[in-house]
């Protein structure tokens, strides 16, 4: 540690010397007489400007040092790999000594503790001598040897009861946490975290206590989360969250059948909620926006919802999701001054609301809410120009709208009809948002594209509703009513285009008019009597001529 302080002081002194040299050069430039300004030709000025940039680029390339592969392979990875080889060799050595009768059980336990202490002491002195990776690996290797020795003493040789074994293993984990902070080694933290979650599985007990198990794993997670945040260990931050979920999942899958209910599900749910609240707090309180914090929290939200569905009833799950929606809404308000945090909290709120809608109502009944949510997210995304939110909005909106569009309308006054009306209205709102939040040159694209989609869907909707309302009639009346509806849509589109000077609507009206003509010629003629056929063609022809005359008048 003393050598590290000396090196740190040397680095600071060299930095100060560089600053003094810069100040001297500035003073020299200020005091020296200024030469007469000579205006160089443009070409020479460009070369003068380019030359320093090229020199800086070359100097930056020269500063970049090549990777010292010898150091990476032999000083960093070699000790990390062979510490595990050494531990396996120690275990096999103990087994061989036991098989040949060279060592009794107590001697093996004592030797195991001696070896682990030797590892820790040797590692400490290696760190003091500047061999950081080797020393950290040796200190880290002491932790699993201590745990394995305690496991053998308890489970294999029955020299200690479950209480003493648990206390000893918990002590080794505490030592690992202290060593992680003292030596500032993330590797030590990772080894201690992995060993810590395994402690309860290494203890044999005839009456396992769910509260003790879940409480221990939760407190262990909080401890390592605190260390990861204080020391800025991103891998330990993520790994501790994964290990807690994995441990509780194993317990829920394999041990639940032995323990029974007795409130175990509620305890599991509380542990997961505590973890999620810890992640919210860590991200909210962090001074800078760390991507690993943000995406770990997003993943935890999805995993938490899965746990809620597994361990709580519907009512409790709904209330918890509502509480999370409120928490994230308050978070959005609280971090509104921080652009990055604000955008992430908006994302969490969007996902939480989607889960809440899914939990609150059946998909068939509540799909309208998803359409509305998709529009709301799209408005937020376009307001803050956030690509991630745009992707969320497209996903939510397209999936929910597609579900509505593929659901057949069997009755005129029905929920599918209402869903269709909401989708059609939402398309108009979608176009309006796009026009309001985009550049002027993009407006026509949204107007034309949105109008075409709206017109096609309106024609499909009108066809389905008309078919549902006339399914009790014979073929001739059905055909006539359908043709009349199509003509009505054509006239409505043309009128809108004329009144609003919106040419796209006018063209759409003409397009629907031609579709009606094709429908009459290709499909309806065999089902329509001659008199009605003549009347329809006269009406259709008259409408076409009138529209043509109006076009001529406008020109």
XYZ file of C-alpha atoms in Angstrom:
555
model
C 0.000 0.000 0.000
C 2.931 2.358 0.788
C 4.379 1.765 -2.678
C 1.025 2.643 -4.261
C 0.954 5.961 -2.353
C 4.478 6.799 -3.527
C 3.522 6.030 -7.138
C 0.417 8.207 -6.805
C 2.525 11.108 -5.488
C 4.989 10.713 -8.384
C 2.123 10.857 -10.894
C 0.765 14.042 -9.282
C 4.229 15.681 -9.293
C 4.740 14.877 -12.994
C 1.297 16.330 -13.755
C 2.176 19.535 -11.884
C 5.444 19.822 -13.796
C 3.564 19.608 -17.105
C 1.162 22.364 -15.956
C 4.101 24.629 -14.979
C 5.712 24.071 -18.405
C 2.493 25.081 -20.137
C 2.216 28.254 -18.016
C 5.809 29.202 -18.850
C 5.130 28.821 -22.567
C 2.017 31.008 -22.277
C 3.947 33.716 -20.396
C 6.712 33.632 -23.019
C 4.212 34.002 -25.857
C 2.494 36.919 -24.082
C 5.729 38.875 -23.432
C 7.362 38.287 -26.842
C 6.793 40.985 -29.518
C 4.096 40.175 -31.951
C 5.169 39.785 -35.571
C 3.482 41.717 -38.294
C 0.400 40.026 -39.593
C 0.970 38.618 -43.042
C -2.096 37.457 -44.882
C -1.179 34.231 -46.568
C -3.000 33.026 -49.623
C -6.056 30.851 -48.916
C -4.260 27.698 -49.996
C -1.356 28.332 -47.602
C -3.778 29.082 -44.765
C -5.552 25.783 -45.325
C -2.227 23.948 -45.255
C -1.269 25.779 -42.054
C -4.543 24.778 -40.427
C -4.260 21.193 -41.566
C -0.622 20.763 -40.492
C -1.183 21.045 -36.693
C -4.160 18.692 -36.918
C -2.083 16.128 -38.782
C 0.770 16.554 -36.292
C -1.637 16.072 -33.382
C -3.064 12.958 -34.999
C 0.418 11.516 -35.504
C 1.436 12.337 -31.931
C -1.736 10.701 -30.546
C -0.969 7.595 -32.565
C 2.585 7.632 -31.235
C 1.314 7.896 -27.621
C -0.809 4.765 -27.989
C 1.238 1.955 -26.566
C 0.989 -1.559 -27.977
C -0.756 -4.208 -25.891
C 1.667 -6.032 -23.634
C 0.369 -9.544 -24.270
C 3.008 -11.046 -22.031
C 1.655 -9.051 -19.117
C -1.972 -9.826 -19.997
C -1.412 -13.565 -20.356
C 1.197 -14.332 -17.714
C 0.464 -11.745 -15.033
C -3.313 -11.392 -15.325
C -4.902 -14.589 -16.622
C -2.337 -17.219 -15.681
C -2.821 -16.874 -11.899
C -6.614 -16.646 -12.271
C -6.782 -19.925 -14.163
C -4.285 -21.888 -12.135
C -5.689 -20.912 -8.743
C -8.664 -23.136 -9.595
C -6.296 -25.861 -10.749
C -4.452 -25.578 -7.453
C -7.660 -25.771 -5.393
C -8.762 -28.895 -7.276
C -5.326 -30.402 -6.653
C -5.625 -29.669 -2.917
C -9.006 -31.386 -2.813
C -7.693 -34.448 -4.596
C -4.660 -34.456 -2.307
C -6.919 -34.540 0.737
C -8.901 -37.378 -0.847
C -5.751 -39.365 -1.609
C -4.417 -38.829 1.914
C -7.722 -40.054 3.302
C -7.782 -43.124 1.034
C -4.257 -44.176 2.022
C -4.857 -43.528 5.706
C -2.198 -40.853 5.924
C -4.452 -38.235 7.496
C -7.513 -38.400 9.740
C -10.565 -36.164 9.405
C -9.570 -33.611 12.031
C -6.105 -33.235 10.548
C -7.609 -32.589 7.088
C -9.875 -29.881 8.485
C -6.992 -28.222 10.326
C -4.800 -28.418 7.224
C -7.583 -26.883 5.132
C -7.771 -23.869 7.441
C -3.959 -23.593 7.509
C -3.758 -23.643 3.684
C -6.441 -20.948 3.378
C -4.681 -18.754 5.945
C -1.418 -19.295 4.066
C -3.101 -18.222 0.848
C -4.449 -15.048 2.475
C -1.128 -14.080 4.095
C 0.919 -14.812 0.954
C -1.550 -12.876 -1.182
C -1.359 -9.895 1.164
C 2.436 -9.706 0.896
C 2.291 -10.140 -2.885
C -0.064 -7.156 -3.097
C 2.268 -5.075 -0.912
C 5.124 -5.909 -3.299
C 3.116 -4.623 -6.273
C 2.032 -7.981 -7.709
C -1.620 -6.990 -7.542
C -3.305 -9.636 -9.694
C -1.364 -12.536 -8.190
C -2.002 -11.284 -4.674
C -5.706 -10.723 -5.260
C -6.057 -14.206 -6.746
C -4.353 -15.782 -3.713
C -6.504 -13.831 -1.250
C -9.594 -14.683 -3.292
C -8.617 -18.374 -3.375
C -8.572 -18.413 0.443
C -12.331 -17.782 0.567
C -13.515 -20.930 -1.309
C -10.945 -23.079 0.561
C -12.338 -21.826 3.875
C -15.892 -22.575 2.708
C -15.023 -26.024 1.368
C -13.204 -26.872 4.578
C -16.219 -25.782 6.626
C -18.488 -27.815 4.354
C -16.317 -30.922 4.832
C -16.185 -30.385 8.582
C -19.980 -30.155 8.743
C -21.442 -32.382 6.037
C -18.729 -34.997 5.410
C -17.066 -35.468 8.785
C -19.874 -34.256 11.104
C -17.426 -32.362 13.299
C -19.695 -29.283 13.496
C -23.433 -28.681 13.624
C -25.453 -26.609 11.149
C -25.456 -23.497 13.360
C -21.667 -23.389 13.765
C -21.135 -24.165 10.069
C -23.474 -21.350 9.058
C -21.763 -18.870 11.385
C -18.323 -19.844 10.080
C -19.357 -19.563 6.416
C -21.042 -16.216 7.058
C -17.792 -15.070 8.691
C -15.798 -16.083 5.617
C -18.154 -14.051 3.415
C -17.770 -11.014 5.675
C -14.002 -11.390 5.415
C -14.388 -11.541 1.631
C -16.373 -8.285 1.634
C -13.781 -6.609 3.852
C -10.974 -7.836 1.573
C -12.886 -6.573 -1.506
C -13.043 -3.065 -0.063
C -9.555 -3.096 1.473
C -7.739 -4.363 -1.616
C -10.157 -2.656 -4.049
C -10.563 -5.858 -6.029
C -13.733 -6.653 -7.955
C -12.493 -10.220 -8.437
C -12.528 -10.738 -4.667
C -16.078 -9.394 -4.549
C -17.220 -11.763 -7.297
C -15.641 -14.787 -5.569
C -17.192 -13.790 -2.256
C -20.618 -13.203 -3.830
C -20.667 -16.597 -5.567
C -19.501 -18.300 -2.398
C -21.981 -16.381 -0.290
C -25.062 -17.498 -2.175
C -23.892 -21.129 -1.918
C -23.569 -21.065 1.882
C -27.153 -22.173 2.685
C -26.876 -25.021 0.158
C -23.740 -26.286 1.932
C -25.521 -26.551 5.277
C -27.458 -29.721 6.086
C -30.541 -29.227 8.237
C -33.465 -31.442 9.105
C -35.821 -28.466 9.446
C -34.844 -25.802 6.887
C -36.197 -22.356 7.705
C -37.495 -20.406 4.702
C -37.316 -17.057 6.506
C -33.651 -17.597 7.430
C -32.734 -18.706 3.900
C -34.536 -15.922 2.025
C -33.568 -13.293 4.600
C -29.903 -14.293 4.403
C -29.828 -14.210 0.582
C -31.570 -10.822 0.518
C -29.234 -9.245 3.088
C -26.246 -10.723 1.247
C -27.463 -9.121 -1.981
C -27.891 -5.722 -0.300
C -24.350 -5.959 1.128
C -22.742 -6.741 -2.228
C -24.910 -4.162 -4.002
C -23.626 -1.536 -1.558
C -20.023 -2.594 -2.170
C -20.564 -2.555 -5.961
C -22.012 0.970 -5.832
C -19.358 2.378 -3.498
C -16.471 0.838 -5.461
C -18.146 1.299 -8.888
C -17.913 -2.421 -9.743
C -20.316 -2.867 -12.666
C -19.817 -6.649 -13.012
C -20.463 -7.220 -9.310
C -23.510 -4.921 -9.557
C -25.112 -7.078 -12.254
C -23.877 -10.427 -10.935
C -25.278 -9.889 -7.439
C -28.740 -9.201 -8.899
C -28.556 -12.281 -11.137
C -27.361 -14.501 -8.287
C -30.238 -13.503 -6.012
C -32.844 -14.307 -8.675
C -31.100 -17.556 -9.575
C -30.811 -18.659 -5.936
C -34.456 -17.892 -5.156
C -35.544 -19.640 -8.359
C -33.630 -22.794 -7.369
C -35.137 -22.649 -3.898
C -38.631 -22.128 -5.332
C -38.213 -24.992 -7.818
C -36.575 -27.691 -5.703
C -37.047 -26.836 -2.045
C -40.605 -25.564 -2.119
C -42.012 -29.101 -2.307
C -40.199 -30.001 0.925
C -40.898 -26.831 2.853
C -44.521 -26.388 1.737
C -46.331 -23.082 1.451
C -46.332 -21.546 4.938
C -45.885 -18.078 3.497
C -42.861 -19.029 1.373
C -44.303 -17.466 -1.799
C -44.908 -14.176 -0.017
C -41.327 -14.182 1.306
C -39.962 -14.786 -2.177
C -42.079 -11.964 -3.552
C -40.916 -9.586 -0.814
C -37.254 -10.438 -1.509
C -37.673 -9.662 -5.220
C -39.492 -6.400 -4.471
C -36.737 -5.359 -2.054
C -34.185 -6.038 -4.774
C -36.119 -3.992 -7.326
C -36.542 -1.071 -4.928
C -32.796 -1.180 -4.205
C -32.079 -0.967 -7.942
C -34.485 1.964 -8.323
C -32.817 3.768 -5.426
C -29.291 3.138 -6.712
C -30.132 4.461 -10.172
C -32.089 7.418 -8.786
C -29.339 8.451 -6.351
C -26.388 7.906 -8.707
C -24.607 11.134 -9.585
C -23.965 10.123 -13.202
C -26.130 8.042 -15.496
C -24.492 4.626 -15.741
C -25.820 2.476 -18.566
C -25.304 -0.718 -16.570
C -27.534 0.651 -13.769
C -30.205 1.733 -16.243
C -30.468 -1.526 -18.196
C -30.182 -3.703 -15.080
C -33.192 -1.877 -13.675
C -35.130 -2.350 -16.925
C -34.371 -6.091 -16.933
C -35.282 -6.319 -13.249
C -38.691 -4.764 -13.966
C -39.556 -7.554 -16.416
C -38.179 -10.264 -14.097
C -40.054 -8.774 -11.135
C -43.338 -8.942 -13.038
C -42.671 -12.616 -13.774
C -42.043 -13.275 -10.072
C -45.211 -11.396 -9.119
C -47.281 -13.592 -11.427
C -45.657 -16.714 -9.944
C -45.889 -15.995 -6.215
C -48.789 -13.564 -5.668
C -52.504 -13.739 -6.437
C -54.035 -11.456 -9.080
C -55.230 -8.825 -6.607
C -51.855 -8.464 -4.889
C -50.012 -8.407 -8.214
C -52.294 -5.635 -9.492
C -51.755 -3.540 -6.369
C -47.970 -3.995 -6.493
C -47.880 -3.014 -10.171
C -49.983 0.056 -9.414
C -47.511 1.003 -6.684
C -44.609 0.595 -9.134
C -46.405 2.767 -11.714
C -46.833 5.487 -9.059
C -43.177 5.171 -7.993
C -41.952 5.516 -11.577
C -44.313 8.422 -12.240
C -42.885 10.196 -9.176
C -39.405 9.306 -10.442
C -40.157 10.918 -13.806
C -41.178 14.117 -12.010
C -38.202 14.038 -9.633
C -35.530 13.627 -12.356
C -37.116 15.963 -14.906
C -34.049 18.226 -14.786
C -31.734 15.378 -15.846
C -32.374 14.569 -19.509
C -30.847 11.063 -19.500
C -32.453 9.940 -16.238
C -35.757 11.451 -17.309
C -35.756 9.452 -20.540
C -34.899 6.223 -18.733
C -37.597 6.749 -16.101
C -40.095 7.428 -18.888
C -39.104 4.049 -20.347
C -39.632 2.296 -17.013
C -42.994 3.994 -16.623
C -44.057 2.861 -20.100
C -43.147 -0.765 -19.369
C -44.765 -0.678 -15.914
C -48.001 0.749 -17.356
C -48.007 -1.969 -20.053
C -47.671 -4.662 -17.359
C -50.385 -2.983 -15.302
C -52.792 -2.912 -18.255
C -52.061 -6.568 -18.979
C -52.765 -7.433 -15.353
C -55.819 -5.202 -14.997
C -57.916 -6.268 -17.972
C -58.233 -9.119 -20.418
C -56.453 -8.556 -23.742
C -59.707 -8.700 -25.738
C -61.331 -6.090 -23.514
C -58.341 -3.896 -22.797
C -56.547 -3.800 -26.128
C -57.871 -0.245 -26.650
C -55.760 0.832 -23.679
C -52.644 -0.447 -25.431
C -53.527 1.574 -28.543
C -53.896 4.679 -26.389
C -50.634 3.904 -24.585
C -48.858 3.462 -27.911
C -50.067 6.901 -29.014
C -49.036 8.484 -25.715
C -45.561 6.928 -25.942
C -45.258 8.104 -29.554
C -46.099 11.660 -28.486
C -43.444 11.520 -25.744
C -40.899 9.994 -28.140
C -41.474 12.663 -30.781
C -41.380 15.439 -28.165
C -38.037 14.374 -26.696
C -36.626 12.842 -29.922
C -35.905 9.524 -28.238
C -35.374 6.565 -30.586
C -35.880 3.930 -27.860
C -39.274 5.361 -26.963
C -40.200 5.462 -30.643
C -39.433 1.746 -30.929
C -41.543 1.101 -27.824
C -44.428 3.111 -29.266
C -44.294 1.349 -32.647
C -44.180 -2.067 -30.969
C -47.090 -1.398 -28.605
C -49.218 0.361 -31.217
C -48.657 -2.050 -34.115
C -49.194 -5.199 -32.024
C -52.377 -3.901 -30.393
C -53.772 -2.450 -33.640
C -53.020 -5.688 -35.518
C -54.859 -7.687 -32.853
C -57.896 -5.441 -33.350
C -57.769 -5.538 -37.150
C -57.642 -9.341 -37.362
C -60.566 -9.756 -34.940
C -63.736 -10.240 -37.034
C -66.787 -8.009 -36.542
C -69.793 -10.262 -36.049
C -72.279 -7.633 -34.834
C -72.567 -3.950 -35.640
C -72.888 -2.879 -32.004
C -70.055 -4.817 -30.421
C -66.644 -4.421 -28.778
C -64.721 -5.205 -32.007
C -66.599 -2.367 -33.725
C -65.607 0.038 -30.962
C -62.001 -1.174 -31.190
C -61.983 -0.492 -34.939
C -63.336 3.033 -34.401
C -60.585 3.708 -31.847
C -57.897 2.470 -34.256
C -59.206 4.671 -37.072
C -59.327 7.686 -34.764
C -55.832 6.876 -33.458
C -54.452 6.949 -37.015
C -55.684 10.538 -37.385
C -54.097 11.425 -34.042
C -50.899 9.660 -35.158
C -50.802 11.806 -38.307
C -51.465 14.972 -36.284
C -48.628 14.199 -33.824
C -46.253 13.479 -36.701
C -47.076 16.756 -38.423
C -46.738 18.750 -35.196
C -43.408 17.202 -34.158
C -41.529 16.920 -37.480
C -39.936 19.259 -39.999
C -42.020 21.058 -42.611
C -40.638 19.032 -45.521
C -41.827 15.788 -43.889
C -45.439 16.893 -43.437
C -46.634 15.832 -46.892
C -45.171 12.356 -46.416
C -47.134 11.806 -43.212
C -50.290 13.342 -44.723
C -50.258 11.221 -47.859
C -49.085 7.978 -46.259
C -51.408 8.290 -43.273
C -54.389 9.213 -45.480
C -53.868 6.166 -47.686
C -53.653 3.825 -44.679
C -56.703 5.473 -43.083
C -58.717 5.177 -46.300
C -57.869 1.494 -46.835
C -58.758 0.620 -43.245
C -61.945 2.712 -43.424
C -63.017 0.773 -46.522
C -62.300 -2.548 -44.793
C -64.153 -1.413 -41.665
C -67.170 -0.222 -43.632
C -67.251 -3.519 -45.534
C -67.105 -5.627 -42.356
C -69.746 -3.565 -40.546
C -72.050 -3.615 -43.582
C -71.605 -7.370 -43.944
C -72.369 -7.876 -40.242
C -75.465 -5.656 -40.439
C -76.876 -7.291 -43.601
C -76.032 -10.946 -42.991
C -79.749 -11.707 -42.492
C -80.634 -10.361 -45.954
C -80.448 -12.105 -49.316
C -77.586 -11.627 -51.801
C -79.191 -8.841 -53.888
C -79.921 -6.414 -51.016
C -76.499 -7.122 -49.492
C -74.773 -6.274 -52.746
C -76.767 -3.076 -53.227
C -76.165 -1.844 -49.692
C -72.434 -2.630 -49.911
C -72.165 -0.735 -53.213
C -74.047 2.209 -51.727
C -71.693 2.309 -48.725
C -68.640 2.300 -51.000
C -70.136 5.103 -53.102
C -70.839 7.061 -49.925
C -67.201 6.724 -48.842
C -66.048 7.858 -52.267
C -68.255 10.954 -52.199
C -67.233 11.751 -48.590
C -63.515 11.564 -49.492
C -64.026 13.808 -52.507
C -66.013 16.369 -50.493
C -63.340 16.474 -47.780
C -60.680 16.958 -50.419
C -62.628 19.794 -51.994
C -63.457 21.632 -48.774
C -60.012 21.310 -47.186
C -58.090 21.697 -50.475
C -56.535 18.361 -49.621
C -55.766 16.700 -52.951
C -54.890 13.348 -51.410
C -58.460 12.905 -50.135
C -59.773 13.792 -53.568
C -57.570 11.197 -55.238
C -58.604 8.620 -52.640
C -62.263 9.346 -53.409
C -61.648 8.756 -57.108
C -59.768 5.561 -56.251
C -62.688 4.231 -54.190
C -65.024 5.149 -57.067
C -62.980 2.998 -59.445
C -62.899 0.156 -56.902
C -66.674 0.328 -56.757
C -66.819 0.114 -60.546
C -64.498 -2.906 -60.587
C -66.559 -4.546 -57.858
C -69.734 -4.069 -59.867
C -68.233 -5.430 -63.061
C -66.207 -8.324 -61.678
C -68.343 -9.529 -58.774
C -71.839 -8.007 -58.442
C -73.296 -8.310 -61.962
C -74.466 -11.950 -61.702
C -76.417 -11.191 -58.486
C -78.159 -7.971 -59.597
C -81.348 -7.816 -61.768
C -81.126 -5.926 -65.035
C -83.190 -2.926 -63.840
C -81.127 -2.431 -60.678
C -77.948 -3.021 -62.678
C -78.914 -0.236 -65.077
C -79.751 2.104 -62.187
C -76.424 1.455 -60.448
C -74.403 2.082 -63.601
C -76.363 5.271 -64.299
C -75.705 6.539 -60.733
C -72.053 5.493 -60.838
C -71.541 7.083 -64.258
C -73.265 10.293 -63.175
C -71.073 10.575 -60.078
C -67.967 10.044 -62.184
C -69.023 12.729 -64.659
C -69.862 15.203 -61.909
C -66.482 14.657 -60.259
C -64.772 15.103 -63.607
C -66.695 18.327 -64.206
C -65.691 19.641 -60.780
C -62.044 18.884 -61.531
C -62.371 20.793 -64.784
C -64.017 23.719 -62.995
C -61.228 23.872 -60.383
C -58.584 23.964 -63.105
